[in-house]
Each structure stands twice: as C-alpha cells, then as structure tokens.
CSV table of C-alpha atoms in Angstrom, one decimal:
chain,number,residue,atom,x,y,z
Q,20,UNK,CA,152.6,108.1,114.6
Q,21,UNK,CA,154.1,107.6,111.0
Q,22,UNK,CA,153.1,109.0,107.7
Q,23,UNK,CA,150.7,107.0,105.4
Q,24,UNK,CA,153.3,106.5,103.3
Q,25,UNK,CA,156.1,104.8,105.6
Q,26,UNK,CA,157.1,102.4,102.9
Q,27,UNK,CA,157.7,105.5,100.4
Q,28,UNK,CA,159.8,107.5,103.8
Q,29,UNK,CA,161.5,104.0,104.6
Q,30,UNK,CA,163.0,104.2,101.2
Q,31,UNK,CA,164.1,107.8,101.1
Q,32,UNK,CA,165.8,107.6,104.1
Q,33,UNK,CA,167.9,104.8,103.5
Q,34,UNK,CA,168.8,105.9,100.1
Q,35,UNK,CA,169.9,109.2,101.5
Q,36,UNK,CA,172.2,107.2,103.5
Q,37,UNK,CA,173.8,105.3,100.6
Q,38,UNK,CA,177.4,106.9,99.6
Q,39,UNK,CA,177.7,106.3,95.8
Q,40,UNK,CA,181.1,105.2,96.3
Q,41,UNK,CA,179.5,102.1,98.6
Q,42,UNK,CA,178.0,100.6,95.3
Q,43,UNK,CA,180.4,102.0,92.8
Q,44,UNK,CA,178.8,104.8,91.8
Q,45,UNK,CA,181.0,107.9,90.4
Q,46,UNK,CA,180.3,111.6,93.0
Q,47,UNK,CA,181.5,114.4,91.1
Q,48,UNK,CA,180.3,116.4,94.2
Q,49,UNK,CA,177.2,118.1,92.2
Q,50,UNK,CA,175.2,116.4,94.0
Q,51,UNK,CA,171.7,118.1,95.3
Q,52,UNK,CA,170.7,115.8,98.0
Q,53,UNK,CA,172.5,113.0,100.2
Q,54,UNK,CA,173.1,109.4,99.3
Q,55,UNK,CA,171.7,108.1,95.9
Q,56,UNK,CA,169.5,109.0,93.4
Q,57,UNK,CA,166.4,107.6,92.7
Q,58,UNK,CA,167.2,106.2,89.0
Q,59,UNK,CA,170.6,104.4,90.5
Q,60,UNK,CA,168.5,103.2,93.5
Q,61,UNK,CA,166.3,101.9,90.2
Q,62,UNK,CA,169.2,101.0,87.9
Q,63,UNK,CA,171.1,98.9,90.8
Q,64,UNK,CA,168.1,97.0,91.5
Q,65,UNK,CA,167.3,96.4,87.9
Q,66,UNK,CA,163.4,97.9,87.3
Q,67,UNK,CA,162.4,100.9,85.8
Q,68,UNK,CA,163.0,103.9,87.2
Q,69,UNK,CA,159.1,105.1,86.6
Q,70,UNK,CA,158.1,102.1,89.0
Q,71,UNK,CA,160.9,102.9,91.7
Q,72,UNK,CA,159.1,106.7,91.9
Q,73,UNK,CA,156.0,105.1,92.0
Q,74,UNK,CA,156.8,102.9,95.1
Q,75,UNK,CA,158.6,106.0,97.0
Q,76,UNK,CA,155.5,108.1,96.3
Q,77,UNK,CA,153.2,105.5,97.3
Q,78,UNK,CA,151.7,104.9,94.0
Q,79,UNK,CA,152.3,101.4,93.7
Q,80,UNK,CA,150.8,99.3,96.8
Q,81,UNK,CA,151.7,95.9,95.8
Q,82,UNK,CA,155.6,95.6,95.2
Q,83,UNK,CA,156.3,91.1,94.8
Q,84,UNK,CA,159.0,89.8,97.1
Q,85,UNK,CA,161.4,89.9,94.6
Q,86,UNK,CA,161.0,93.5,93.9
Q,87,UNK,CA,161.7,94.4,97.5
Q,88,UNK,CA,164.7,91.7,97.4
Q,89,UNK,CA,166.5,93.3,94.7
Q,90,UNK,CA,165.5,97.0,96.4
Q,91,UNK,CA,167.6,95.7,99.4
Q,92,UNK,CA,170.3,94.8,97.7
Q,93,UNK,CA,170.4,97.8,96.2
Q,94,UNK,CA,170.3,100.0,99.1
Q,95,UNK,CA,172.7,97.5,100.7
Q,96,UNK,CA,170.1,96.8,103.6
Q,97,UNK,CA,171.2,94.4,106.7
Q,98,UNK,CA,168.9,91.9,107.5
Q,99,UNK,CA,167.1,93.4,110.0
Q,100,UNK,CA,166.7,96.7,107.4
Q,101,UNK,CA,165.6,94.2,105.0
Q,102,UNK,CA,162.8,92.4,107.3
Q,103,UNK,CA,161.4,95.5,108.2
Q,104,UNK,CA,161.1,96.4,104.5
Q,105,UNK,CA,159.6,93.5,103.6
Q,106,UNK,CA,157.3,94.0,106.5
Q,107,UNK,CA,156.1,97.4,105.0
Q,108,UNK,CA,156.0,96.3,101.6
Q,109,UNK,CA,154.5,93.0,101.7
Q,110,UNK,CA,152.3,94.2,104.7
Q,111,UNK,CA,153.2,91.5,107.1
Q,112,UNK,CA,152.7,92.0,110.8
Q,113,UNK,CA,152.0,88.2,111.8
Q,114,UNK,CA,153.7,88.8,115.1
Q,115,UNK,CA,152.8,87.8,118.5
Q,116,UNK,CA,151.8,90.5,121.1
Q,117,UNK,CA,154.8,92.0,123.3
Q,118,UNK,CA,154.6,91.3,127.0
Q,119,UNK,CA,155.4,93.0,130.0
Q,120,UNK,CA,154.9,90.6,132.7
Q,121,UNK,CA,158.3,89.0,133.8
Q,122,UNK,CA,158.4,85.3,134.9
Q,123,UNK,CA,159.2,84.2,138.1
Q,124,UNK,CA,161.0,82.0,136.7
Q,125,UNK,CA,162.9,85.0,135.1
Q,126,UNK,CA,163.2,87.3,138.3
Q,127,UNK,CA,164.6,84.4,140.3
Q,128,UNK,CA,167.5,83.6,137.6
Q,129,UNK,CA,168.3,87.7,137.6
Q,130,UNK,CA,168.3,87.6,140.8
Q,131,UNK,CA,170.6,84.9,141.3
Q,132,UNK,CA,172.7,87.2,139.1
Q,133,UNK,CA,174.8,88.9,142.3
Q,134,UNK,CA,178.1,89.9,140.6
Q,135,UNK,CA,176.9,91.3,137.3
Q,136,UNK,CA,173.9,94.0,136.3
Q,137,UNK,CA,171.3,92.7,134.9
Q,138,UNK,CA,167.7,93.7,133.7
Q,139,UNK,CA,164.8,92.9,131.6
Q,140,UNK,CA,163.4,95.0,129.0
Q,141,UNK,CA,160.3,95.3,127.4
Q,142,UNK,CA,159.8,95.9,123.4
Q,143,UNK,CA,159.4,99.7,124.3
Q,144,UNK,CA,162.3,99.7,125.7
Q,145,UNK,CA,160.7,99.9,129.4
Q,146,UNK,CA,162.4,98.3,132.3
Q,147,UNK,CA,160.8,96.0,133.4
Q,148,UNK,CA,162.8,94.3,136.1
Q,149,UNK,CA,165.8,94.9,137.7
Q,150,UNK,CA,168.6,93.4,139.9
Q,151,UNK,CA,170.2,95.2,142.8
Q,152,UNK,CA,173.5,96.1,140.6
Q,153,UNK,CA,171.4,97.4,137.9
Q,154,UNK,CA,169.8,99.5,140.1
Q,155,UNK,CA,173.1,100.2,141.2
Q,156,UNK,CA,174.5,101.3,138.1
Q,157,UNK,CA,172.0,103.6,137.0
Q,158,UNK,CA,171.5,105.4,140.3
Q,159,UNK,CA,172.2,108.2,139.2
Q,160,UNK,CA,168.9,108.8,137.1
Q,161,UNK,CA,165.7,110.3,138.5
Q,162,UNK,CA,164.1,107.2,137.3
Q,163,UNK,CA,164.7,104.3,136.0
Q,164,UNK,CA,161.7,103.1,133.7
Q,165,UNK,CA,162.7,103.6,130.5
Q,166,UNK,CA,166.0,103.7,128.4
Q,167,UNK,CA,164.8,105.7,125.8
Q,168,UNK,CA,163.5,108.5,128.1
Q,169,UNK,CA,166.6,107.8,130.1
Q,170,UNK,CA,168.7,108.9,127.0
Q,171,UNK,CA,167.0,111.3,125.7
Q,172,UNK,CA,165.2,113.8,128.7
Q,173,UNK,CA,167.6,112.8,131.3
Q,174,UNK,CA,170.8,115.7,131.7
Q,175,UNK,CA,172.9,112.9,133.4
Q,176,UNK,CA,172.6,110.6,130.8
Q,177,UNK,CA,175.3,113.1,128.9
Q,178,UNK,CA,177.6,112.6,131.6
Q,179,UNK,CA,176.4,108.4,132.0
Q,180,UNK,CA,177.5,107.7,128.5
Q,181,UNK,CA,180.8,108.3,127.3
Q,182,UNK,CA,179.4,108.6,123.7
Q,183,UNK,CA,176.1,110.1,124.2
Q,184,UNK,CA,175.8,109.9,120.3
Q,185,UNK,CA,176.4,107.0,119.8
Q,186,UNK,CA,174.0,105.6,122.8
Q,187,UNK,CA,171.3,107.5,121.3
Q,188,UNK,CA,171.6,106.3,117.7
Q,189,UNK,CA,172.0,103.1,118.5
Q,190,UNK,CA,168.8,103.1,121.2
Q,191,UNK,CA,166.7,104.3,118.8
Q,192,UNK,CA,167.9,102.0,116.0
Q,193,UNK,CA,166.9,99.2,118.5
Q,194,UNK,CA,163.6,100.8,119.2
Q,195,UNK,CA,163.0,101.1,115.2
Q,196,UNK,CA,163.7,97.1,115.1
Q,197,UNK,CA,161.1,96.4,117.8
Q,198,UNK,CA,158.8,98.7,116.1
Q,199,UNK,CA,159.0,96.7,113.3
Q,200,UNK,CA,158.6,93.4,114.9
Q,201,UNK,CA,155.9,94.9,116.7
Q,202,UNK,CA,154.1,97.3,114.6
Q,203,UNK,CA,150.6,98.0,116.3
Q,204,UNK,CA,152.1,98.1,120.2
Q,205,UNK,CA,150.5,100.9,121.7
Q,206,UNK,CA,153.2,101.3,124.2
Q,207,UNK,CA,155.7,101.8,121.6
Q,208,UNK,CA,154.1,104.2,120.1
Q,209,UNK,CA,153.5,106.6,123.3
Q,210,UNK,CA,157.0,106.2,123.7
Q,211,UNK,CA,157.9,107.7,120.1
Q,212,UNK,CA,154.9,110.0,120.5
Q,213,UNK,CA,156.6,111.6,123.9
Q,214,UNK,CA,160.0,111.7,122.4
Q,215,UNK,CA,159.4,112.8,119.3
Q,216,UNK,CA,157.6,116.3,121.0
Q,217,UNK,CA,160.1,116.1,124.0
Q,218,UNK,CA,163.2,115.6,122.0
Q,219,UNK,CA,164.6,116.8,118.7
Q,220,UNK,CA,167.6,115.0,118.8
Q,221,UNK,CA,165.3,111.6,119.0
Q,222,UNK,CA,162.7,112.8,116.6
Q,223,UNK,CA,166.2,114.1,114.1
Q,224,UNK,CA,167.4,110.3,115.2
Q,225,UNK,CA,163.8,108.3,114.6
Q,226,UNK,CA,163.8,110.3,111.1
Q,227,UNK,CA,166.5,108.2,109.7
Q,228,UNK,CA,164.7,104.7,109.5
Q,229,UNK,CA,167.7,103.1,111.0
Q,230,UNK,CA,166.8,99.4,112.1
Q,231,UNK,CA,169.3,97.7,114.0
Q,232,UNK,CA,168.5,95.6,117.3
Q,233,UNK,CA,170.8,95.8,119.6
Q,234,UNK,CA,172.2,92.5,120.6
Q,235,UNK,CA,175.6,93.0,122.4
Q,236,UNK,CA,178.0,96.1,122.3
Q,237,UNK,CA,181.1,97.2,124.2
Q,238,UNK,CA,179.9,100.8,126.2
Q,239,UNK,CA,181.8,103.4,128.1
Q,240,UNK,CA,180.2,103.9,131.0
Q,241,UNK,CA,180.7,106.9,134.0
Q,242,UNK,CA,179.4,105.9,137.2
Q,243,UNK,CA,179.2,108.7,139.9
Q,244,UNK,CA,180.8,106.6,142.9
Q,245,UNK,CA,182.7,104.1,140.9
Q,246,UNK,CA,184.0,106.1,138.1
Q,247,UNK,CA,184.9,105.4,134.8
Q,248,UNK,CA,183.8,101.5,133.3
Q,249,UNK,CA,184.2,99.5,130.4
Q,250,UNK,CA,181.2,96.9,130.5
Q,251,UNK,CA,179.9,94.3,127.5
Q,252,UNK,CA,176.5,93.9,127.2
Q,253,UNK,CA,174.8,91.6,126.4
Q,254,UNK,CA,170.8,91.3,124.9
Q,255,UNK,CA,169.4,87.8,125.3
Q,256,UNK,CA,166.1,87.2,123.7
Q,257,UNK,CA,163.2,85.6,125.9
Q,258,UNK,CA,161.3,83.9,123.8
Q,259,UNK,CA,158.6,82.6,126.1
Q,260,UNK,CA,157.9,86.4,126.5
Q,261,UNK,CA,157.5,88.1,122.9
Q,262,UNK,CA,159.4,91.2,123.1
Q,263,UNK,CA,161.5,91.0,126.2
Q,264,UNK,CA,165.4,90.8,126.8
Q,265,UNK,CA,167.2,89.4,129.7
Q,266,UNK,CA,170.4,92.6,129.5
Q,267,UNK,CA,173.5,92.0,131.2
Q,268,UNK,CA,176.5,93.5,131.8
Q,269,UNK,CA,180.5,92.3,132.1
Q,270,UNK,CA,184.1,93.5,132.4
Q,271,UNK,CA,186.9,91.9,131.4
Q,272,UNK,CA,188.9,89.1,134.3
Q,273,UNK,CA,191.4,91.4,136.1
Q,274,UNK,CA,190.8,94.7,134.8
Q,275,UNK,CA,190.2,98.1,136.4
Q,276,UNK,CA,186.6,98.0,135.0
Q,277,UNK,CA,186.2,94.5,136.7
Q,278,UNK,CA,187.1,96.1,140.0
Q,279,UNK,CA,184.4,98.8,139.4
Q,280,UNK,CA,181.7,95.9,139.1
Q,281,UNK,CA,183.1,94.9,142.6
Q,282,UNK,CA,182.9,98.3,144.4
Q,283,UNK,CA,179.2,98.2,142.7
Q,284,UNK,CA,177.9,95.4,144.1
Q,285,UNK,CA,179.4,96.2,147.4
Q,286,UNK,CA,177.2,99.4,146.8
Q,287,UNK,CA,174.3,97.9,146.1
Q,288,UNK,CA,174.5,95.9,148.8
Q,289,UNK,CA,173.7,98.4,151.0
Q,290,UNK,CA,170.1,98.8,149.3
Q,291,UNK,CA,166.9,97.7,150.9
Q,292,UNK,CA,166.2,94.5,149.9
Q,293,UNK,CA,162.3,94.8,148.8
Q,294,UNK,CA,160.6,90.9,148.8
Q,295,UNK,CA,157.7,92.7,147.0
Q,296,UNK,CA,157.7,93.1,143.2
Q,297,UNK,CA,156.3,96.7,141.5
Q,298,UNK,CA,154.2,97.1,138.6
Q,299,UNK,CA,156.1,97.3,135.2
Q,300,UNK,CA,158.0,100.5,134.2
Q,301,UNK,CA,155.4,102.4,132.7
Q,302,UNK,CA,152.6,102.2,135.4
Q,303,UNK,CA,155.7,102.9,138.0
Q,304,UNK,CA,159.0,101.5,139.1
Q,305,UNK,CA,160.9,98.4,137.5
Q,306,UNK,CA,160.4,95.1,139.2
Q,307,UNK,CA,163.2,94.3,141.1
C-alpha cells in the first residue's frame, strides 16, 4: 500500500505542513511550495543539507536515533509523529499482533454499560462489539462495521457529524497511528486499500502523514430521532487485546445533550435483545 520510500514521503509531508513562522523562519510569500524547505528542515536540525536530501530521497537507509531526534524537533513532531518516524527510520516494528476477538470479560462490562454508548474497536478501525445505545446512536447508517467506511462512503455520515472535516481528519489521523503501531496488519491495509480507490477525500486525507491517535475529543453529533448532541468520548486502551479500544460516550450532568442520551436509551430499549454474539465487523455485523 505505500511507496518504497515512506520514510522519504513521511518527511515531505510533514515539512509541507510546517509554517516558517512556527520555528521562526522569515515568509516573504515567494515561496514555491508549502511549509519549509528542505535546507531549513536541515539547518534547524543541525546536519548538512546534502544528507537531509539524501534521507527524503531514500539515499541514505540508516539515519542514528539522534539524527531522527533532532529531525523531529525540527519539524516540531508530537510524540506520536515522532514514534512513527522512528519506527520508519530505525525500522522498528517489534509490536504485538492486533486482535479482533473481544473478551467476555469485555462484552459483559459494555454491556453493563446501560446509560452511556459504548463500543469496541479494532486497530482498523472495525467495530467490533457494540452495546444497545451504540447501536442506537448510529442507527442511522446502513452498517455499522467500520468507522472509517462509515465516514467516508456513507452520505449520512455528512449529516451524523456536525464537522464532517474534522471527523474525517481526525479518523484517519487515528488510523495513521494504528498503522504505525501495527505496520504489517493485513486488515488495515484493505481498509486503506478500499478507501483510498473509494474515496478521494480519504486518499487527499491519508496523503498528509498525519499521526495522531485519538484518545478523547468533544464531538457534535445529529441524531435522527433525538436531534442535536454534544457527547465526550472517550478511547480507553485494552491492553490484554493489542489494538483494541473500549469507546464511550458522555454528556454533561443536566444538560440538553444529557437528556438526548435518555431518549436514546429509552430507544434502544426497544431493540431485540440478541443473547448470541456475531462474528467481528469485517466477516459481518459488530458483536453486541
């Protein structure tokens, strides 16, 4: 799925998305191409600028730790941005396989879960089990399997998401950092391999390099039935299952978006109640 030379693309892209004014840098606005040059990117992280081309070309195979250190510095990389360099550069991919098999210890505790959504995800982004209120909540998708697909080849997602734009970058910014923690998942990459031909806003989006897991956010939510709510979510990492994330959703005590989650569950109570559990999102519909 990516180029033989993803340390060289890594690189451009997040120079391109270095202002010079965000390390000091003077813009007289003759500037051919976005972000910073290659000789500051060099200069600012203190080598040559001969062995800085070398590494973006793909040259030089063998950059130290240090080398990458300063780069990221330079290129004022978060730590997630900077793992996944070092990852590329130092060619470290020492991770445990991801998992798609929920618990039962896991189902039971999102079960339990009757007042809030919440739903575990897979490092693909697949859903991979899901309570009644989640189920609830995203009704109003043909399926729910997948966030990514959800996002980006579902029409109602534009009207789900109050800030489709932002939903989408920040989706595929997490899918970039799982991608980097798990490099050689297969599922992964039929999931970037679909969107990228499905979608060009997500291949446009996966073009930037942008890694950021998503951990928590505030989102903007449209319901259908329930109409307009302001949830937090939360990501929590389950880390007897490489890869998966335990997602839940709150409003605040007492506000409008609290008596949403109410009228919710009082919807999804009207579900079926399946005892059975399915297969995991991609071979059909999300546990539950």
């Amino acid at each position: 799925m990516e180029s033989v030379n993803e340390l060289g693309d890594y690189l451009r892209a997040r120079r391109a998305a270095v202002a010079p004014a965000d390390v000091g840098l003077p813009d007289d606005g003759s500037r051919r191409v976005p972000g910073l040059r290659r000789d500051e990117v060099a200069l600012l992280a203190g080598m040559s600028t001969d062995y800085y081309i070398r590494l973006e070309q793909g040259r030089e195979r063998h950059p130290s730790e240090q080398v990458l250190r300063a780069i990221a510095g330079a290129l004022r990389l978060s730590d997630a941005a900077a793992t996944h360099l070092f990852r590329l550069g130092l060619s470290v991919f020492e991770t445990a396989a991801a998992t798609t098999s929920v618990a039962p210890q896991l189902l039971r505790l999102m079960d339990g879960m009757r007042e809030v959504p919440a739903f575990v995800v897979g490092a693909a982004q697949d859903v991979l089990a899901a309570n009644a209120m989640a189920r609830e909540l995203y009704g109003g998708f043909a399926r729910y399997d997948n966030l990514l697909r959800m996002i980006f080849l579902d029409p109602f997602a534009r009207e789900f998401y109050a800030d489709w734009d932002h939903a989408a970058r920040i989706a595929v910014g997490n899918l970039r950092a799982s991608s980097s923690q798990f490099p050689q998942d297969e599922r992964i990459e039929r999931v970037v391999g679909e969107l990228s031909m499905r979608s060009p806003a997500f291949a446009g989006l996966w073009a930037h390099y942008e890694v950021r897991p998503r951990t928590h956010e505030d989102k903007h939510l449209r319901h259908p039935q329930v109409g307009e709510m302001r949830l937090h979510f939360e990501a929590l990492a389950v880390t007897s299952a490489p890869g998966q994330h335990l997602s839940v959703y709150s409003a605040e005590p007492g506000s409008a978006s609290a008596d949403a989650l109410v009228l919710l569950g009082q919807l999804s109570e009207q579900e079926v109640v399946l005892t059975d559990h399915a297969t995991p999102a991609e071979e059909g519909e999300p546990r539950s």
